[in-house]
Short mmCIF file of N, CA and C in Angstrom, two decimals:
data_model
loop_
_atom_site.label_atom_id
_atom_site.label_comp_id
_atom_site.label_asym_id
_atom_site.label_seq_id
_atom_site.Cartn_x
_atom_site.Cartn_y
_atom_site.Cartn_z
N PHE A 881 1.05 -1.39 0.08
CA PHE A 881 0.09 0.42 -0.06
C PHE A 881 0.59 1.00 0.18
N PRO A 882 0.57 2.65 -0.97
CA PRO A 882 1.69 3.15 -0.92
C PRO A 882 1.11 3.96 0.64
N LYS A 883 1.87 4.96 0.81
CA LYS A 883 2.00 5.78 2.35
C LYS A 883 1.30 6.96 2.39
N MET A 884 0.57 7.38 2.75
CA MET A 884 -0.95 8.49 2.75
C MET A 884 -0.67 9.62 3.95
N ALA A 885 -1.00 10.94 2.98
CA ALA A 885 0.00 12.22 4.15
C ALA A 885 -1.68 11.94 5.16
N ALA A 886 -1.32 13.08 5.93
CA ALA A 886 -2.69 12.55 7.67
C ALA A 886 -2.84 13.63 6.89
N THR A 887 -4.36 13.69 6.83
CA THR A 887 -5.48 15.12 6.75
C THR A 887 -5.95 14.88 7.48
N THR A 888 -6.85 16.43 8.08
CA THR A 888 -7.68 16.48 9.22
C THR A 888 -8.78 16.89 7.65
N VAL A 889 -10.36 16.19 8.76
CA VAL A 889 -11.36 15.96 7.87
C VAL A 889 -12.17 16.05 8.73
N SER A 890 -12.77 17.49 8.20
CA SER A 890 -13.91 17.48 10.07
C SER A 890 -15.86 16.58 9.27
N SER A 891 -15.77 16.72 7.97
CA SER A 891 -17.29 15.74 8.17
C SER A 891 -16.87 15.57 5.92
N GLY A 892 -17.82 14.89 5.84
CA GLY A 892 -17.79 14.12 4.09
C GLY A 892 -18.25 12.47 4.05
N VAL A 893 -17.76 12.73 3.36
CA VAL A 893 -18.03 11.44 2.27
C VAL A 893 -16.96 10.05 1.85
N LEU A 894 -16.37 9.39 2.14
CA LEU A 894 -15.16 9.05 1.74
C LEU A 894 -15.62 8.26 0.54
N GLY A 895 -14.69 8.83 -0.29
CA GLY A 895 -14.60 8.73 -1.91
C GLY A 895 -15.56 8.19 -1.87
N SER A 896 -16.38 7.00 -2.69
CA SER A 896 -17.66 7.42 -3.74
C SER A 896 -17.98 5.94 -2.32
N SER A 897 -17.10 5.76 -1.78
CA SER A 897 -18.85 5.33 -0.41
C SER A 897 -19.96 5.84 0.00
N SER A 898 -20.46 5.05 0.66
CA SER A 898 -21.66 5.78 1.15
C SER A 898 -21.49 5.91 2.47
N VAL A 899 -20.12 5.95 3.21
CA VAL A 899 -19.83 5.97 4.17
C VAL A 899 -19.50 7.27 4.35
N THR A 900 -20.06 7.98 6.12
CA THR A 900 -20.12 9.50 6.75
C THR A 900 -20.09 9.55 7.84
N PHE A 901 -19.14 10.37 7.65
CA PHE A 901 -18.12 10.41 9.25
C PHE A 901 -18.53 11.83 9.20
N ASN A 902 -18.24 12.38 11.07
CA ASN A 902 -18.31 13.93 11.44
C ASN A 902 -17.12 14.03 12.24
N LYS A 903 -16.75 14.63 12.50
CA LYS A 903 -15.59 15.44 13.63
C LYS A 903 -16.06 15.43 14.28
N LEU A 904 -15.24 13.95 15.45
CA LEU A 904 -16.21 14.33 16.79
C LEU A 904 -15.64 15.78 17.94
N ASN A 905 -17.13 16.41 18.40
CA ASN A 905 -16.60 17.83 19.02
C ASN A 905 -17.22 17.38 20.47
N ALA A 906 -16.62 18.18 21.07
CA ALA A 906 -16.96 17.82 22.80
C ALA A 906 -17.86 18.29 23.03
N ASN A 907 -18.06 19.63 22.25
CA ASN A 907 -19.62 21.16 22.68
C ASN A 907 -21.00 19.89 22.35
N THR A 908 -21.46 18.35 21.34
CA THR A 908 -22.43 18.02 21.24
C THR A 908 -22.56 17.10 21.69
N ALA A 909 -23.85 16.89 21.63
CA ALA A 909 -24.17 15.97 22.65
C ALA A 909 -23.94 14.28 21.34
N HIS A 910 -23.82 13.39 21.54
CA HIS A 910 -23.52 12.08 20.95
C HIS A 910 -24.44 11.70 21.54
N THR A 911 -24.98 11.17 20.58
CA THR A 911 -25.85 9.24 20.90
C THR A 911 -25.72 8.05 20.69
N ASP A 912 -24.16 8.16 20.41
CA ASP A 912 -23.59 6.88 20.96
C ASP A 912 -22.16 6.55 21.72
N ARG A 913 -22.28 7.71 23.13
CA ARG A 913 -21.58 7.19 24.03
C ARG A 913 -22.61 8.01 24.78
N ASN A 914 -21.58 7.38 25.91
CA ASN A 914 -21.80 7.87 27.41
C ASN A 914 -21.71 9.01 27.45
N GLN A 915 -22.63 9.98 27.86
CA GLN A 915 -21.32 11.27 28.01
C GLN A 915 -21.92 11.77 29.94
N SER A 916 -21.80 12.83 30.38
CA SER A 916 -21.64 13.79 31.76
C SER A 916 -21.96 15.07 31.35
N PHE A 917 -23.08 15.72 31.65
CA PHE A 917 -23.24 16.70 30.97
C PHE A 917 -22.66 18.13 32.28
N SER A 918 -22.38 19.05 32.34
CA SER A 918 -21.50 20.19 33.39
C SER A 918 -23.04 21.84 33.52
N VAL A 919 -23.46 21.11 32.35
CA VAL A 919 -24.69 21.91 32.49
C VAL A 919 -26.22 21.84 32.64
N ALA A 920 -26.98 22.27 32.11
CA ALA A 920 -28.43 21.86 32.09
C ALA A 920 -29.22 21.25 30.75
N GLN A 921 -29.60 20.27 31.04
CA GLN A 921 -29.94 20.29 29.44
C GLN A 921 -31.68 20.43 29.54
N ARG A 922 -31.62 20.80 28.09
CA ARG A 922 -33.68 21.33 28.11
C ARG A 922 -33.89 21.51 26.46
N GLY A 923 -35.15 21.33 27.05
CA GLY A 923 -35.67 20.92 25.60
C GLY A 923 -37.48 22.23 25.39
N THR A 924 -37.72 21.61 24.83
CA THR A 924 -39.13 22.96 24.19
C THR A 924 -40.52 21.78 25.52
N ILE A 925 -40.95 22.96 25.73
CA ILE A 925 -42.64 23.02 25.35
C ILE A 925 -43.13 22.90 24.34
N SER A 926 -43.57 21.98 24.00
CA SER A 926 -44.64 21.79 23.31
C SER A 926 -46.29 22.14 23.26
N ASP A 927 -46.64 23.45 23.05
CA ASP A 927 -47.36 23.55 22.72
C ASP A 927 -48.78 23.07 22.08
N LEU A 928 -49.90 22.33 22.52
CA LEU A 928 -50.04 21.77 21.41
C LEU A 928 -52.05 22.42 20.77
N GLY A 929 -51.57 23.70 22.03
CA GLY A 929 -53.00 24.86 21.56
C GLY A 929 -54.19 24.33 22.14
N VAL A 930 -55.36 24.52 22.15
CA VAL A 930 -56.68 24.09 22.25
C VAL A 930 -57.13 22.70 21.90
N GLN A 931 -57.36 21.78 22.61
CA GLN A 931 -57.78 20.50 21.87
C GLN A 931 -60.10 20.60 21.95
N ALA A 932 -60.46 20.72 21.32
CA ALA A 932 -61.61 20.80 21.11
C ALA A 932 -61.76 19.02 21.45
N ALA A 933 -62.99 18.53 21.53
CA ALA A 933 -63.40 16.77 21.84
C ALA A 933 -63.01 15.71 20.41
N GLY A 934 -62.79 15.62 21.26
CA GLY A 934 -61.99 13.64 20.14
C GLY A 934 -60.42 13.32 21.32
N THR A 935 -60.01 12.77 19.41
CA THR A 935 -58.00 12.28 20.16
C THR A 935 -56.53 13.28 19.72
N LEU A 936 -56.27 13.04 21.18
CA LEU A 936 -55.40 13.53 21.09
C LEU A 936 -54.87 12.50 20.67
N THR A 937 -53.12 12.86 19.80
CA THR A 937 -52.39 11.55 19.39
C THR A 937 -50.97 12.30 19.96
N LEU A 938 -50.26 12.44 21.26
CA LEU A 938 -48.80 13.04 21.12
C LEU A 938 -48.10 11.64 20.42
N ASP A 939 -47.03 13.18 19.58
CA ASP A 939 -45.97 13.22 18.89
C ASP A 939 -44.82 12.76 19.64
N MET A 940 -44.09 11.73 20.49
CA MET A 940 -42.73 11.32 21.33
C MET A 940 -41.88 11.87 20.37
N ASN A 941 -41.49 12.04 19.35
CA ASN A 941 -39.98 12.80 18.44
C ASN A 941 -40.29 14.12 18.27
N THR A 942 -41.52 14.51 18.97
CA THR A 942 -42.36 16.16 19.13
C THR A 942 -40.49 17.18 19.92
N ALA A 943 -40.91 15.87 21.22
CA ALA A 943 -40.91 16.71 22.38
C ALA A 943 -40.58 15.69 23.64
N ASN A 944 -40.24 16.26 24.96
CA ASN A 944 -40.62 15.68 26.15
C ASN A 944 -42.09 16.44 26.89
N HIS A 945 -42.39 17.49 26.42
CA HIS A 945 -42.43 18.37 27.48
C HIS A 945 -44.25 18.66 26.56
N PHE A 946 -45.26 18.37 26.99
CA PHE A 946 -45.94 19.14 26.22
C PHE A 946 -47.53 20.00 27.27
N LYS A 947 -47.92 20.75 26.18
CA LYS A 947 -48.80 21.15 27.51
C LYS A 947 -50.16 21.60 25.76
N VAL A 948 -51.69 20.83 27.06
CA VAL A 948 -52.54 21.74 25.81
C VAL A 948 -54.04 22.09 27.37
N VAL A 949 -54.46 23.02 26.30
CA VAL A 949 -55.44 23.39 27.15
C VAL A 949 -56.98 22.16 26.27
N VAL A 950 -57.98 21.87 27.55
CA VAL A 950 -59.20 21.03 27.30
C VAL A 950 -59.92 21.49 27.01
N ASN A 951 -60.98 21.66 26.00
CA ASN A 951 -61.99 22.69 25.36
C ASN A 951 -62.98 20.84 24.87
N GLY A 952 -63.83 20.11 25.53
CA GLY A 952 -64.54 19.39 24.81
C GLY A 952 -63.72 17.65 25.36
N ASN A 953 -64.53 16.83 25.37
CA ASN A 953 -64.16 15.57 26.49
C ASN A 953 -63.19 14.69 25.37
N ILE A 954 -61.54 14.70 25.91
CA ILE A 954 -60.81 14.00 24.79
C ILE A 954 -60.60 12.52 25.69
N THR A 955 -59.85 11.65 24.37
CA THR A 955 -58.79 10.53 24.60
C THR A 955 -57.98 10.77 24.59
N ILE A 956 -56.61 10.77 25.07
CA ILE A 956 -55.28 10.73 24.69
C ILE A 956 -54.66 9.47 24.21
N ALA A 957 -54.57 9.54 23.26
CA ALA A 957 -54.62 8.47 22.40
C ALA A 957 -53.00 7.67 22.73
N ASN A 958 -53.54 6.19 22.19
CA ASN A 958 -50.93 5.41 22.64
C ASN A 958 -50.44 6.93 21.77
N PRO A 959 -49.30 7.24 21.69
CA PRO A 959 -48.45 8.01 21.43
C PRO A 959 -47.40 7.61 19.72
N SER A 960 -47.38 8.66 18.95
CA SER A 960 -46.43 7.23 17.92
C SER A 960 -44.88 8.06 18.36
N ASN A 961 -44.45 6.47 18.25
CA ASN A 961 -42.38 7.31 17.56
C ASN A 961 -42.24 6.43 19.80
N ILE A 962 -43.28 6.31 20.20
CA ILE A 962 -42.74 5.87 21.58
C ILE A 962 -40.40 5.08 22.10
N THR A 963 -40.06 5.65 22.43
CA THR A 963 -38.87 5.12 22.71
C THR A 963 -38.29 4.52 24.48
N ALA A 964 -38.75 3.14 24.65
CA ALA A 964 -38.29 2.76 26.24
C ALA A 964 -37.29 3.78 26.16
N GLY A 965 -37.36 4.32 28.11
CA GLY A 965 -36.05 5.57 28.72
C GLY A 965 -36.93 6.76 28.51
N GLN A 966 -37.91 6.42 27.49
CA GLN A 966 -38.57 8.83 27.20
C GLN A 966 -38.99 8.74 28.51
N GLY A 967 -39.45 10.57 28.97
CA GLY A 967 -39.61 10.37 30.12
C GLY A 967 -40.46 12.68 29.38
N GLY A 968 -41.55 12.58 30.93
CA GLY A 968 -40.98 13.63 30.43
C GLY A 968 -43.05 13.79 30.99
N SER A 969 -43.61 16.00 30.71
CA SER A 969 -44.94 15.60 31.75
C SER A 969 -45.45 16.02 30.16
N ILE A 970 -46.91 15.97 30.43
CA ILE A 970 -47.82 16.53 29.63
C ILE A 970 -49.62 17.52 30.81
N VAL A 971 -48.80 18.82 30.83
CA VAL A 971 -49.55 20.15 31.99
C VAL A 971 -51.13 20.16 30.42
N LEU A 972 -52.05 19.91 31.29
CA LEU A 972 -53.62 19.63 30.94
C LEU A 972 -54.21 21.18 31.57
N THR A 973 -54.87 21.81 31.09
CA THR A 973 -55.39 23.39 31.00
C THR A 973 -56.98 23.22 31.46
N ALA A 974 -57.26 22.77 32.42
CA ALA A 974 -59.45 22.44 31.91
C ALA A 974 -59.67 24.23 31.21
N ASN A 975 -60.53 24.21 30.73
CA ASN A 975 -61.41 25.08 30.01
C ASN A 975 -63.10 24.24 30.04
N GLY A 976 -62.76 23.83 31.77
CA GLY A 976 -64.24 23.81 31.49
C GLY A 976 -64.61 22.26 32.13
N SER A 977 -66.49 21.31 32.19
CA SER A 977 -66.11 20.14 33.22
C SER A 977 -65.94 19.53 31.20
N TYR A 978 -65.19 18.89 31.59
CA TYR A 978 -64.87 17.39 30.73
C TYR A 978 -64.70 16.69 31.13
N THR A 979 -64.19 15.16 30.78
CA THR A 979 -63.49 13.88 30.33
C THR A 979 -62.08 13.90 29.98
N THR A 980 -61.85 13.28 30.66
CA THR A 980 -60.30 12.26 29.92
C THR A 980 -59.99 11.48 30.03
N SER A 981 -60.37 10.64 28.74
CA SER A 981 -59.75 9.46 29.18
C SER A 981 -58.65 8.61 27.98
N PHE A 982 -57.71 7.55 28.47
CA PHE A 982 -56.52 7.50 27.96
C PHE A 982 -56.68 5.81 26.95
N GLY A 983 -55.31 5.70 25.74
CA GLY A 983 -55.23 4.69 25.20
C GLY A 983 -54.39 3.45 26.51
N SER A 984 -54.70 2.27 25.98
CA SER A 984 -54.84 1.32 27.31
C SER A 984 -52.98 1.60 27.34
N GLN A 985 -51.85 2.48 26.16
CA GLN A 985 -50.69 1.80 26.18
C GLN A 985 -50.32 3.06 27.91
N TRP A 986 -51.22 3.82 28.83
CA TRP A 986 -51.64 4.46 29.50
C TRP A 986 -51.30 3.76 30.58
N ARG A 987 -50.35 3.81 31.69
CA ARG A 987 -50.55 3.02 32.73
C ARG A 987 -50.78 4.19 34.27
N PHE A 988 -51.39 3.11 34.94
CA PHE A 988 -51.76 4.78 36.49
C PHE A 988 -51.81 3.66 37.72
N VAL A 989 -51.47 4.36 38.83
CA VAL A 989 -51.81 3.21 39.99
C VAL A 989 -52.94 3.46 40.53
N ASP A 990 -53.05 1.67 40.72
CA ASP A 990 -54.21 1.24 40.82
C ASP A 990 -54.02 0.68 39.83
N GLY A 991 -54.36 0.95 38.52
CA GLY A 991 -53.70 0.47 37.61
C GLY A 991 -55.92 1.14 36.49
N SER A 992 -56.18 2.57 37.42
CA SER A 992 -56.85 3.17 37.18
C SER A 992 -56.59 4.68 36.31
N ALA A 993 -56.80 5.15 35.98
CA ALA A 993 -57.43 6.34 35.14
C ALA A 993 -57.31 7.63 36.00
N PRO A 994 -56.95 8.83 36.69
CA PRO A 994 -57.99 9.85 37.07
C PRO A 994 -58.79 9.98 36.67
N THR A 995 -59.54 11.19 37.45
CA THR A 995 -60.59 11.92 37.39
C THR A 995 -59.65 13.15 37.13
N LEU A 996 -59.30 14.36 35.99
CA LEU A 996 -58.00 14.86 36.04
C LEU A 996 -59.60 16.89 36.23
N SER A 997 -58.61 17.50 36.50
CA SER A 997 -59.80 19.06 36.59
C SER A 997 -60.71 19.57 35.67
N THR A 998 -62.44 19.41 36.71
CA THR A 998 -63.21 19.36 35.24
C THR A 998 -64.08 21.59 35.64
N VAL A 999 -62.76 22.29 36.47
CA VAL A 999 -62.89 23.51 36.75
C VAL A 999 -62.09 24.57 35.37
N SER A 1000 -63.01 24.85 35.11
CA SER A 1000 -62.46 26.47 33.85
C SER A 1000 -61.11 27.04 34.88
N GLY A 1001 -59.61 26.48 33.92
CA GLY A 1001 -58.69 27.35 34.56
C GLY A 1001 -57.29 26.01 35.79
N LYS A 1002 -57.98 24.87 36.07
CA LYS A 1002 -57.22 24.32 37.17
C LYS A 1002 -56.75 23.77 35.91
N GLN A 1003 -55.18 23.79 36.58
CA GLN A 1003 -53.81 22.54 35.67
C GLN A 1003 -53.63 21.33 36.32
N ASP A 1004 -54.03 20.47 35.72
CA ASP A 1004 -53.27 18.61 36.37
C ASP A 1004 -51.95 19.04 35.10
N ARG A 1005 -50.97 17.85 36.38
CA ARG A 1005 -49.73 17.74 35.43
C ARG A 1005 -50.03 15.62 34.88
N LEU A 1006 -49.19 15.47 33.88
CA LEU A 1006 -49.32 13.73 33.97
C LEU A 1006 -47.38 13.79 34.00
N ASP A 1007 -46.98 12.91 35.07
CA ASP A 1007 -45.83 12.74 34.46
C ASP A 1007 -45.10 11.42 33.68
N TYR A 1008 -44.61 10.94 33.22
CA TYR A 1008 -44.23 9.94 32.03
C TYR A 1008 -43.18 9.51 31.92
N TYR A 1009 -43.14 8.49 31.89
CA TYR A 1009 -42.08 7.58 31.80
C TYR A 1009 -42.51 6.26 30.46
N VAL A 1010 -42.06 5.85 29.02
CA VAL A 1010 -42.04 5.40 28.92
C VAL A 1010 -40.83 3.66 29.35
N ALA A 1011 -41.80 2.71 29.48
CA ALA A 1011 -41.23 2.02 30.21
C ALA A 1011 -40.50 0.51 28.89
N SER A 1012 -41.46 0.73 27.87
CA SER A 1012 -41.73 -0.19 27.20
C SER A 1012 -42.00 -0.20 25.66
N SER A 1013 -41.96 -0.35 24.47
CA SER A 1013 -42.79 -0.06 23.26
C SER A 1013 -43.95 -0.09 23.43
N ASN A 1014 -45.04 -0.36 24.80
CA ASN A 1014 -46.22 -0.30 24.85
C ASN A 1014 -46.74 -0.15 26.42
N THR A 1015 -45.95 0.58 27.44
CA THR A 1015 -46.42 0.28 28.63
C THR A 1015 -45.61 2.15 28.97
N ILE A 1016 -46.58 3.35 29.14
CA ILE A 1016 -45.93 4.38 29.83
C ILE A 1016 -46.75 4.23 31.07
N HIS A 1017 -45.62 4.35 32.41
CA HIS A 1017 -46.12 5.02 33.82
C HIS A 1017 -46.40 6.35 33.55
N THR A 1018 -47.65 6.86 34.30
CA THR A 1018 -47.64 8.03 34.38
C THR A 1018 -48.17 8.00 35.71
N ILE A 1019 -47.96 9.59 36.38
CA ILE A 1019 -47.99 9.50 37.58
C ILE A 1019 -49.16 10.77 37.47
N ALA A 1020 -50.55 11.67 38.41
CA ALA A 1020 -51.17 12.27 37.79
C ALA A 1020 -51.21 13.10 39.23
N THR A 1021 -50.63 14.95 38.57
CA THR A 1021 -51.07 15.75 40.15
C THR A 1021 -52.15 16.41 39.21
N ILE A 1022 -53.11 16.34 40.67
CA ILE A 1022 -54.32 17.13 40.31
C ILE A 1022 -54.45 18.83 41.22
N ASP A 1023 -54.98 19.67 40.00
CA ASP A 1023 -55.11 21.09 40.31
C ASP A 1023 -54.02 21.30 41.17
N LEU A 1024 -52.92 21.67 40.34
CA LEU A 1024 -51.46 21.91 40.20
C LEU A 1024 -51.40 23.07 40.30
N LEU A 1025 -51.99 24.24 40.54
CA LEU A 1025 -51.78 25.48 41.32
C LEU A 1025 -52.96 25.46 42.22
N GLY A 1026 -53.01 24.36 42.82
CA GLY A 1026 -53.85 24.77 44.26
C GLY A 1026 -55.63 25.28 43.73
N THR A 1027 -55.32 26.61 43.32
CA THR A 1027 -57.09 27.24 42.78
C THR A 1027 -56.83 27.64 42.23
N ALA A 1028 -57.57 27.98 41.41
CA ALA A 1028 -58.43 28.93 40.11
C ALA A 1028 -58.71 29.51 40.34
#
C-alpha cells in the first residue's frame, strides 16, 4: 500500500462509498456514547394549543414535555414514536367540565386513570416514563396550582 499523507477532515463522504463520518466535537451531544453534562440540558415544551372534543395523539419525537388546553371530552391516545427510557410531562389546563380518557398504553397507580380537573383554569400534570414499546408509567398531579 502506498503511504498516505495525514489529512484533517471534519465531515464528508469517503470516496464514492456511502460511509459518512463526522469529526467528534466536545461541545456536541452524541447518541452513541455515555456523556456527562456540566450544565443543564433543556428541551422545549410543545404547545398543542386548544384541544376540542376528540382524540389527541402525541408524537414523542416532537418533545418530552407538552401542554394543552382541554376544551371538550378527549381521549389521549397511545402516542406515536415512543422509545423505552423516554420521560416527560403533559400539562393540561381545563377549560370547562370535560372528561379525559386514555389509550391502553397509559398505566396509572392501582390500574385506574385519574379524574382530571373539570373547573375552568385548573391545571393537572401527567408525568410519564416509557417502560417499553407498549407501557407508559404515568403519575397525575391534580389541581397543580391549588386554586383557580
